[in-house]
């Protein structure tokens, strides 16, 4: 049995669909059953109701599980609780979605958080595989309302290039590892799209797809932090996001890897495919 946490999220929901499509015994951990897809995409999937903050619900969901696909908003206490439950329930292998630059001394809090969780996972004695995606293309949905209203978006990543990856390819990579974990013990895979792009390229692709000029309005990380707070993001999240965009401007995410293709046997989707598939979200 494969248990997927964060199953209603961007990476998890598609991973569940792919695992079920391979007829692998799959269980999805959800907080709220109304979030289970109603279109049959999860046909044959067991649904376990649970919450990272309620360990007994995790223990129930973990019974009989061999492989855990661990996806969460990466709050250390929550993921550590899931790992501890996996140890208690005799899970054999954990596939964890992490950050591509998770180090204990990172200047970025979410990267330090992932490093702390990774350290706990290593010390747990469980077999594990780490998957570190570059920026997700699906992050672009956050600026869709601004694009619809103003035919442009603000961003503080300058001309920094990044190896943006479609979350569907992260899901496919995760499903491939979870389906046959024995060949991936102790390995770390870095997941990217096929090309290095900038936010100017994002604006150009959206312009092409929408048939209307979409402007990339360059702002500083400090202006971006203020704009995100104004838009309702909690201050620490806005500060952390702005910090990451400042790093991207300096080339922090300007790297590519072949790991999606080697795990899935299929080349990752590029930005044009993502925009084409989701153009209505930006219209
Ligand atoms: N965004 C990026 O560019 C990027 C890049 C690299 C790595 N990552 C990593 O990717 C991971 C996030 O994946 P994602 O984007 O697929 O996540 P997501 O779409 O934000 O979904 C989060 C999932 O966690 C569930 N969840 C939240 N709190 C919970 C709780 N207390 N108990 C049980 N479930 C809970 C949510 O359930 P509900 O539906 O009920 O809310 C949802 O299914 C993070 O570790 C992040 O660091 C992201």
mmCIF file of C-alpha atoms and ligand atoms in Angstrom:
data_model
loop_
_atom_site.group_PDB
_atom_site.id
_atom_site.type_symbol
_atom_site.label_atom_id
_atom_site.label_comp_id
_atom_site.label_asym_id
_atom_site.label_seq_id
_atom_site.Cartn_x
_atom_site.Cartn_y
_atom_site.Cartn_z
ATOM 1 C CA UNK A 1 0.000 0.000 0.000
ATOM 2 C CA UNK A 2 1.246 3.488 -0.912
ATOM 3 C CA UNK A 3 0.046 6.370 1.279
ATOM 4 C CA UNK A 4 0.127 9.868 -0.224
ATOM 5 C CA UNK A 5 -0.047 12.862 2.127
ATOM 6 C CA UNK A 6 -0.857 16.347 0.845
ATOM 7 C CA UNK A 7 -3.047 14.338 -1.502
ATOM 8 C CA UNK A 8 -5.377 17.225 -2.337
ATOM 9 C CA UNK A 9 -2.464 19.538 -3.227
ATOM 10 C CA UNK A 10 -0.811 20.332 -6.522
ATOM 11 C CA UNK A 11 1.744 17.515 -6.503
ATOM 12 C CA UNK A 12 -0.185 14.985 -4.429
ATOM 13 C CA UNK A 13 -3.503 14.949 -6.288
ATOM 14 C CA UNK A 14 -1.867 14.078 -9.608
ATOM 15 C CA UNK A 15 0.464 11.543 -7.958
ATOM 16 C CA UNK A 16 -2.579 9.752 -6.497
ATOM 17 C CA UNK A 17 -4.241 9.729 -9.924
ATOM 18 C CA UNK A 18 -1.134 8.292 -11.578
ATOM 19 C CA UNK A 19 -0.604 5.598 -8.929
ATOM 20 C CA UNK A 20 -4.263 4.548 -9.088
ATOM 21 C CA UNK A 21 -4.029 4.505 -12.885
ATOM 22 C CA UNK A 22 -1.270 1.896 -12.565
ATOM 23 C CA UNK A 23 -3.573 -0.214 -10.400
ATOM 24 C CA UNK A 24 -1.241 0.143 -7.430
ATOM 25 C CA UNK A 25 -2.926 -0.041 -4.004
ATOM 26 C CA UNK A 26 -3.095 3.648 -3.092
ATOM 27 C CA UNK A 27 -4.404 5.507 -0.062
ATOM 28 C CA UNK A 28 -4.833 9.289 0.034
ATOM 29 C CA UNK A 29 -4.615 11.209 3.308
ATOM 30 C CA UNK A 30 -7.099 14.099 3.234
ATOM 31 C CA UNK A 31 -8.346 16.516 5.880
ATOM 32 C CA UNK A 32 -11.647 17.106 4.184
ATOM 33 C CA UNK A 33 -13.379 14.477 2.027
ATOM 34 C CA UNK A 34 -15.170 17.199 0.030
ATOM 35 C CA UNK A 35 -11.739 17.865 -1.561
ATOM 36 C CA UNK A 36 -11.620 14.358 -3.099
ATOM 37 C CA UNK A 37 -11.960 14.700 -6.912
ATOM 38 C CA UNK A 38 -15.488 13.888 -8.058
ATOM 39 C CA UNK A 39 -14.535 13.137 -11.666
ATOM 40 C CA UNK A 40 -13.385 9.564 -11.015
ATOM 41 C CA UNK A 41 -9.680 10.510 -11.225
ATOM 42 C CA UNK A 42 -9.089 8.687 -7.945
ATOM 43 C CA UNK A 43 -11.092 5.614 -8.869
ATOM 44 C CA UNK A 44 -10.045 2.677 -6.658
ATOM 45 C CA UNK A 45 -8.202 4.904 -4.173
ATOM 46 C CA UNK A 46 -8.738 4.438 -0.431
ATOM 47 C CA UNK A 47 -9.343 7.739 1.330
ATOM 48 C CA UNK A 48 -8.070 8.165 4.907
ATOM 49 C CA UNK A 49 -9.178 11.218 6.847
ATOM 50 C CA UNK A 50 -6.321 12.640 8.887
ATOM 51 C CA UNK A 51 -4.481 15.728 10.007
ATOM 52 C CA UNK A 52 -0.747 16.254 10.491
ATOM 53 C CA UNK A 53 -1.577 17.857 13.846
ATOM 54 C CA UNK A 54 -3.467 14.776 15.121
ATOM 55 C CA UNK A 55 -0.962 11.872 15.376
ATOM 56 C CA UNK A 56 -3.576 9.174 16.085
ATOM 57 C CA UNK A 57 -5.199 9.923 12.703
ATOM 58 C CA UNK A 58 -1.784 9.458 11.084
ATOM 59 C CA UNK A 59 -1.279 6.103 12.801
ATOM 60 C CA UNK A 60 -4.653 4.913 11.489
ATOM 61 C CA UNK A 61 -3.855 6.062 7.947
ATOM 62 C CA UNK A 62 -0.394 4.448 8.087
ATOM 63 C CA UNK A 63 -1.586 0.897 8.907
ATOM 64 C CA UNK A 64 -0.434 -1.630 6.313
ATOM 65 C CA UNK A 65 1.495 1.005 4.362
ATOM 66 C CA UNK A 66 4.790 -0.016 2.751
ATOM 67 C CA UNK A 67 5.666 3.248 1.008
ATOM 68 C CA UNK A 68 4.832 6.782 2.086
ATOM 69 C CA UNK A 69 4.847 9.691 -0.365
ATOM 70 C CA UNK A 70 5.387 12.601 2.034
ATOM 71 C CA UNK A 71 4.103 15.931 0.747
ATOM 72 C CA UNK A 72 3.091 18.778 3.038
ATOM 73 C CA UNK A 73 3.416 22.543 3.480
ATOM 74 C CA UNK A 74 6.710 21.556 5.177
ATOM 75 C CA UNK A 75 6.086 22.694 8.722
ATOM 76 C CA UNK A 76 8.826 20.704 10.505
ATOM 77 C CA UNK A 77 6.720 19.581 13.493
ATOM 78 C CA UNK A 78 4.041 18.236 11.148
ATOM 79 C CA UNK A 79 6.339 16.285 8.815
ATOM 80 C CA UNK A 80 8.316 14.958 11.770
ATOM 81 C CA UNK A 81 5.026 13.706 13.264
ATOM 82 C CA UNK A 82 4.282 11.892 9.992
ATOM 83 C CA UNK A 83 7.758 10.315 9.938
ATOM 84 C CA UNK A 84 7.411 9.210 13.571
ATOM 85 C CA UNK A 85 4.049 7.640 12.769
ATOM 86 C CA UNK A 86 5.632 5.844 9.786
ATOM 87 C CA UNK A 87 8.285 4.385 12.111
ATOM 88 C CA UNK A 88 5.611 3.254 14.600
ATOM 89 C CA UNK A 89 3.549 1.599 11.892
ATOM 90 C CA UNK A 90 6.411 -0.233 10.170
ATOM 91 C CA UNK A 91 6.505 1.731 6.893
ATOM 92 C CA UNK A 92 9.511 0.694 4.821
ATOM 93 C CA UNK A 93 10.252 3.581 2.463
ATOM 94 C CA UNK A 94 9.545 7.320 2.490
ATOM 95 C CA UNK A 95 9.606 9.412 -0.683
ATOM 96 C CA UNK A 96 9.832 13.032 0.428
ATOM 97 C CA UNK A 97 9.215 16.184 -1.591
ATOM 98 C CA UNK A 98 11.860 18.601 -0.375
ATOM 99 C CA UNK A 99 13.524 21.822 -1.438
ATOM 100 C CA UNK A 100 16.321 21.754 -3.998
ATOM 101 C CA UNK A 101 18.537 23.789 -1.704
ATOM 102 C CA UNK A 102 17.649 22.414 1.729
ATOM 103 C CA UNK A 103 20.655 23.056 3.963
ATOM 104 C CA UNK A 104 20.817 23.717 7.717
ATOM 105 C CA UNK A 105 22.596 27.045 7.143
ATOM 106 C CA UNK A 106 20.408 28.323 4.287
ATOM 107 C CA UNK A 107 19.382 31.994 4.618
ATOM 108 C CA UNK A 108 15.831 30.907 3.647
ATOM 109 C CA UNK A 109 13.698 29.613 6.513
ATOM 110 C CA UNK A 110 11.692 27.094 4.437
ATOM 111 C CA UNK A 111 14.953 25.543 3.198
ATOM 112 C CA UNK A 112 16.251 25.216 6.753
ATOM 113 C CA UNK A 113 12.883 23.638 7.660
ATOM 114 C CA UNK A 114 13.261 21.022 4.924
ATOM 115 C CA UNK A 115 16.858 20.346 6.023
ATOM 116 C CA UNK A 116 15.609 19.736 9.575
ATOM 117 C CA UNK A 117 12.968 17.300 8.329
ATOM 118 C CA UNK A 118 15.523 15.519 6.114
ATOM 119 C CA UNK A 119 17.848 15.108 9.106
ATOM 120 C CA UNK A 120 14.982 13.564 11.098
ATOM 121 C CA UNK A 121 14.168 11.235 8.207
ATOM 122 C CA UNK A 122 17.804 10.106 7.898
ATOM 123 C CA UNK A 123 17.994 9.466 11.642
ATOM 124 C CA UNK A 124 14.691 7.531 11.616
ATOM 125 C CA UNK A 125 16.287 4.450 10.051
ATOM 126 C CA UNK A 126 13.582 4.358 7.347
ATOM 127 C CA UNK A 127 14.660 3.934 3.750
ATOM 128 C CA UNK A 128 14.064 7.157 1.884
ATOM 129 C CA UNK A 129 14.307 9.019 -1.429
ATOM 130 C CA UNK A 130 14.365 12.818 -1.729
ATOM 131 C CA UNK A 131 12.852 14.743 -4.645
ATOM 132 C CA UNK A 132 13.870 18.409 -4.888
ATOM 133 C CA UNK A 133 11.915 20.359 -7.498
ATOM 134 C CA UNK A 134 12.996 23.693 -8.943
ATOM 135 C CA UNK A 135 10.258 26.386 -8.977
ATOM 136 C CA UNK A 136 6.819 24.994 -9.847
ATOM 137 C CA UNK A 137 5.083 26.360 -12.954
ATOM 138 C CA UNK A 138 1.839 26.150 -10.985
ATOM 139 C CA UNK A 139 3.133 29.071 -8.828
ATOM 140 C CA UNK A 140 2.131 31.223 -11.813
ATOM 141 C CA UNK A 141 -1.535 30.727 -10.860
ATOM 142 C CA UNK A 142 -0.847 33.119 -7.959
ATOM 143 C CA UNK A 143 -0.427 35.994 -10.425
ATOM 144 C CA UNK A 144 -3.348 34.957 -12.661
ATOM 145 C CA UNK A 145 -5.819 37.396 -11.034
ATOM 146 C CA UNK A 146 -3.341 40.275 -11.537
ATOM 147 C CA UNK A 147 -2.798 39.250 -15.163
ATOM 148 C CA UNK A 148 -6.550 39.161 -15.782
ATOM 149 C CA UNK A 149 -7.061 42.586 -14.216
ATOM 150 C CA UNK A 150 -3.958 44.465 -15.392
ATOM 151 C CA UNK A 151 -2.535 42.502 -18.378
ATOM 152 C CA UNK A 152 0.704 42.105 -16.488
ATOM 153 C CA UNK A 153 2.294 40.934 -13.286
ATOM 154 C CA UNK A 154 4.856 42.228 -10.800
ATOM 155 C CA UNK A 155 7.866 40.119 -9.856
ATOM 156 C CA UNK A 156 11.190 40.766 -8.155
ATOM 157 C CA UNK A 157 13.331 38.103 -9.838
ATOM 158 C CA UNK A 158 14.955 40.531 -12.299
ATOM 159 C CA UNK A 159 16.438 38.699 -15.270
ATOM 160 C CA UNK A 160 17.288 35.648 -13.150
ATOM 161 C CA UNK A 161 16.880 32.335 -14.976
ATOM 162 C CA UNK A 162 15.264 29.245 -13.459
ATOM 163 C CA UNK A 163 14.561 25.644 -14.392
ATOM 164 C CA UNK A 164 10.821 25.867 -13.709
ATOM 165 C CA UNK A 165 9.110 22.458 -13.592
ATOM 166 C CA UNK A 166 5.475 21.513 -14.135
ATOM 167 C CA UNK A 167 4.055 20.029 -10.913
ATOM 168 C CA UNK A 168 2.585 17.243 -13.072
ATOM 169 C CA UNK A 169 6.133 16.112 -13.846
ATOM 170 C CA UNK A 170 7.017 16.233 -10.146
ATOM 171 C CA UNK A 171 3.951 14.045 -9.520
ATOM 172 C CA UNK A 172 4.984 11.625 -12.278
ATOM 173 C CA UNK A 173 8.520 11.405 -10.859
ATOM 174 C CA UNK A 174 7.192 10.828 -7.354
ATOM 175 C CA UNK A 175 4.772 8.161 -8.587
ATOM 176 C CA UNK A 176 7.582 6.394 -10.485
ATOM 177 C CA UNK A 177 9.750 6.227 -7.356
ATOM 178 C CA UNK A 178 6.859 5.241 -5.065
ATOM 179 C CA UNK A 179 5.856 2.461 -7.474
ATOM 180 C CA UNK A 180 9.327 0.849 -7.340
ATOM 181 C CA UNK A 181 11.257 2.359 -4.434
ATOM 182 C CA UNK A 182 13.904 -0.361 -4.088
ATOM 183 C CA UNK A 183 16.007 1.118 -6.875
ATOM 184 C CA UNK A 184 16.033 4.577 -5.325
ATOM 185 C CA UNK A 185 17.112 4.020 -1.715
ATOM 186 C CA UNK A 186 19.087 6.949 -0.294
ATOM 187 C CA UNK A 187 18.992 8.829 -3.603
ATOM 188 C CA UNK A 188 18.212 12.515 -4.173
ATOM 189 C CA UNK A 189 16.694 13.598 -7.477
ATOM 190 C CA UNK A 190 16.495 17.197 -8.656
ATOM 191 C CA UNK A 191 13.476 17.943 -10.827
ATOM 192 C CA UNK A 192 13.351 20.660 -13.480
ATOM 193 C CA UNK A 193 11.672 21.494 -16.726
ATOM 194 C CA UNK A 194 13.587 21.210 -20.008
ATOM 195 C CA UNK A 195 14.811 24.815 -20.246
ATOM 196 C CA UNK A 196 16.112 27.768 -18.279
ATOM 197 C CA UNK A 197 13.629 30.639 -18.474
ATOM 198 C CA UNK A 198 13.059 34.102 -16.995
ATOM 199 C CA UNK A 199 9.884 35.939 -16.045
ATOM 200 C CA UNK A 200 10.317 37.859 -19.316
ATOM 201 C CA UNK A 201 9.911 34.480 -21.074
ATOM 202 C CA UNK A 202 6.806 33.817 -18.962
ATOM 203 C CA UNK A 203 5.353 37.170 -20.091
ATOM 204 C CA UNK A 204 6.235 36.371 -23.716
ATOM 205 C CA UNK A 205 4.575 32.912 -23.567
ATOM 206 C CA UNK A 206 1.441 34.367 -21.990
ATOM 207 C CA UNK A 207 1.393 37.133 -24.634
ATOM 208 C CA UNK A 208 1.635 34.461 -27.350
ATOM 209 C CA UNK A 209 -1.102 32.269 -25.839
ATOM 210 C CA UNK A 210 -3.521 35.066 -24.928
ATOM 211 C CA UNK A 211 -2.976 37.095 -28.089
ATOM 212 C CA UNK A 212 -2.558 40.172 -25.933
ATOM 213 C CA UNK A 213 0.530 41.926 -24.533
ATOM 214 C CA UNK A 214 1.309 40.733 -20.978
ATOM 215 C CA UNK A 215 3.830 42.922 -19.180
ATOM 216 C CA UNK A 216 6.477 41.769 -16.685
ATOM 217 C CA UNK A 217 6.763 44.691 -14.242
ATOM 218 C CA UNK A 218 10.078 44.472 -12.430
ATOM 219 C CA UNK A 219 10.034 45.537 -8.787
ATOM 220 C CA UNK A 220 12.543 45.168 -5.955
ATOM 221 C CA UNK A 221 12.218 42.357 -3.388
ATOM 222 C CA UNK A 222 11.286 44.963 -0.748
ATOM 223 C CA UNK A 223 8.512 46.382 -2.958
ATOM 224 C CA UNK A 224 7.417 42.811 -3.651
ATOM 225 C CA UNK A 225 7.261 41.974 0.052
ATOM 226 C CA UNK A 226 5.041 45.024 0.629
ATOM 227 C CA UNK A 227 2.809 44.124 -2.342
ATOM 228 C CA UNK A 228 2.356 40.552 -1.081
ATOM 229 C CA UNK A 229 1.446 41.806 2.408
ATOM 230 C CA UNK A 230 -1.058 44.245 0.822
ATOM 231 C CA UNK A 231 -2.484 41.286 -1.123
ATOM 232 C CA UNK A 232 -3.110 39.458 2.157
ATOM 233 C CA UNK A 233 -0.118 37.139 2.571
ATOM 234 C CA UNK A 234 1.113 36.758 6.152
ATOM 235 C CA UNK A 235 4.215 38.933 6.712
ATOM 236 C CA UNK A 236 6.671 36.024 7.310
ATOM 237 C CA UNK A 237 5.510 34.260 4.122
ATOM 238 C CA UNK A 238 5.771 37.494 2.105
ATOM 239 C CA UNK A 239 9.245 38.176 3.497
ATOM 240 C CA UNK A 240 10.407 34.640 2.740
ATOM 241 C CA UNK A 241 8.956 34.709 -0.814
ATOM 242 C CA UNK A 242 10.602 38.071 -1.531
ATOM 243 C CA UNK A 243 13.902 36.731 -0.219
ATOM 244 C CA UNK A 244 13.661 33.747 -2.598
ATOM 245 C CA UNK A 245 12.835 35.968 -5.593
ATOM 246 C CA UNK A 246 15.887 38.112 -4.754
ATOM 247 C CA UNK A 247 18.014 34.943 -4.769
ATOM 248 C CA UNK A 248 16.498 33.846 -8.083
ATOM 249 C CA UNK A 249 17.512 37.223 -9.546
ATOM 250 C CA UNK A 250 21.075 36.307 -8.553
ATOM 251 C CA UNK A 251 20.926 32.929 -10.344
ATOM 252 C CA UNK A 252 19.992 30.703 -7.402
ATOM 253 C CA UNK A 253 17.544 28.581 -9.476
ATOM 254 C CA UNK A 254 19.473 28.655 -12.773
ATOM 255 C CA UNK A 255 20.077 24.929 -13.006
ATOM 256 C CA UNK A 256 18.688 22.005 -14.984
ATOM 257 C CA UNK A 257 18.675 18.256 -14.467
ATOM 258 C CA UNK A 258 17.681 15.196 -16.522
ATOM 259 C CA UNK A 259 16.128 13.429 -13.535
ATOM 260 C CA UNK A 260 12.460 13.784 -14.606
ATOM 261 C CA UNK A 261 13.175 12.009 -17.890
ATOM 262 C CA UNK A 262 15.330 9.325 -16.277
ATOM 263 C CA UNK A 263 12.658 8.578 -13.632
ATOM 264 C CA UNK A 264 9.583 8.745 -15.841
ATOM 265 C CA UNK A 265 10.948 7.869 -19.284
ATOM 266 C CA UNK A 266 9.307 11.034 -20.649
ATOM 267 C CA UNK A 267 10.758 14.503 -21.222
ATOM 268 C CA UNK A 268 9.381 17.114 -18.819
ATOM 269 C CA UNK A 269 6.827 19.629 -20.079
ATOM 270 C CA UNK A 270 8.131 23.048 -21.056
ATOM 271 C CA UNK A 271 6.583 26.419 -20.263
ATOM 272 C CA UNK A 272 4.703 26.542 -23.574
ATOM 273 C CA UNK A 273 2.919 23.253 -22.816
ATOM 274 C CA UNK A 274 1.996 24.489 -19.323
ATOM 275 C CA UNK A 275 0.635 27.801 -20.614
ATOM 276 C CA UNK A 276 -1.247 26.112 -23.475
ATOM 277 C CA UNK A 277 -2.887 23.640 -21.081
ATOM 278 C CA UNK A 278 -3.878 26.358 -18.591
ATOM 279 C CA UNK A 279 -4.444 29.402 -20.769
ATOM 280 C CA UNK A 280 -8.019 29.869 -19.548
ATOM 281 C CA UNK A 281 -6.773 30.417 -15.993
ATOM 282 C CA UNK A 282 -5.046 33.607 -17.209
ATOM 283 C CA UNK A 283 -7.774 34.891 -19.537
HETATM 284 N N1 LIG B 1 6.060 25.891 -4.914
HETATM 285 C C1 LIG B 1 7.276 25.599 -5.329
HETATM 286 O O1 LIG B 1 7.809 26.250 -6.251
HETATM 287 C C2 LIG B 1 8.021 24.470 -4.701
HETATM 288 C C3 LIG B 1 9.297 24.175 -5.170
HETATM 289 C C4 LIG B 1 10.010 23.127 -4.570
HETATM 290 C C5 LIG B 1 9.448 22.401 -3.527
HETATM 291 N N2 LIG B 1 8.193 22.709 -3.094
HETATM 292 C C6 LIG B 1 7.654 21.929 -1.970
HETATM 293 O O2 LIG B 1 6.447 21.280 -2.359
HETATM 294 C C7 LIG B 1 5.690 21.010 -1.158
HETATM 295 C C8 LIG B 1 4.259 21.464 -1.354
HETATM 296 O O3 LIG B 1 3.664 20.684 -2.360
HETATM 297 P P1 LIG B 1 2.338 21.195 -3.098
HETATM 298 O O4 LIG B 1 2.655 22.469 -3.810
HETATM 299 O O5 LIG B 1 1.762 20.065 -3.858
HETATM 300 O O6 LIG B 1 1.416 21.513 -1.831
HETATM 301 P P2 LIG B 1 0.029 22.309 -1.801
HETATM 302 O O7 LIG B 1 -0.602 22.348 -3.162
HETATM 303 O O8 LIG B 1 0.273 23.586 -1.065
HETATM 304 O O9 LIG B 1 -0.863 21.334 -0.902
HETATM 305 C C9 LIG B 1 -0.610 21.145 0.470
HETATM 306 C C10 LIG B 1 -1.302 19.871 0.876
HETATM 307 O O10 LIG B 1 -1.074 19.641 2.282
HETATM 308 C C11 LIG B 1 -2.340 19.414 2.903
HETATM 309 N N3 LIG B 1 -2.304 19.833 4.308
HETATM 310 C C12 LIG B 1 -2.026 21.085 4.778
HETATM 311 N N4 LIG B 1 -2.101 21.097 6.123
HETATM 312 C C13 LIG B 1 -2.433 19.836 6.509
HETATM 313 C C14 LIG B 1 -2.665 19.203 7.765
HETATM 314 N N5 LIG B 1 -2.578 19.905 8.918
HETATM 315 N N6 LIG B 1 -2.982 17.897 7.780
HETATM 316 C C15 LIG B 1 -3.087 17.180 6.622
HETATM 317 N N7 LIG B 1 -2.888 17.721 5.395
HETATM 318 C C16 LIG B 1 -2.567 19.036 5.338
HETATM 319 C C17 LIG B 1 -3.320 20.227 2.082
HETATM 320 O O11 LIG B 1 -4.632 19.793 2.333
HETATM 321 P P3 LIG B 1 -5.926 20.755 2.114
HETATM 322 O O12 LIG B 1 -6.313 20.550 0.674
HETATM 323 O O13 LIG B 1 -6.911 20.209 3.077
HETATM 324 O O14 LIG B 1 -5.509 22.165 2.416
HETATM 325 C C18 LIG B 1 -2.816 19.902 0.685
HETATM 326 O O15 LIG B 1 -3.242 18.629 0.273
HETATM 327 C C19 LIG B 1 6.379 21.778 -0.019
HETATM 328 O O16 LIG B 1 7.176 20.892 0.720
HETATM 329 C C20 LIG B 1 7.249 22.782 -0.778
HETATM 330 O O17 LIG B 1 8.361 23.201 -0.003
HETATM 331 C C21 LIG B 1 7.465 23.709 -3.654
#
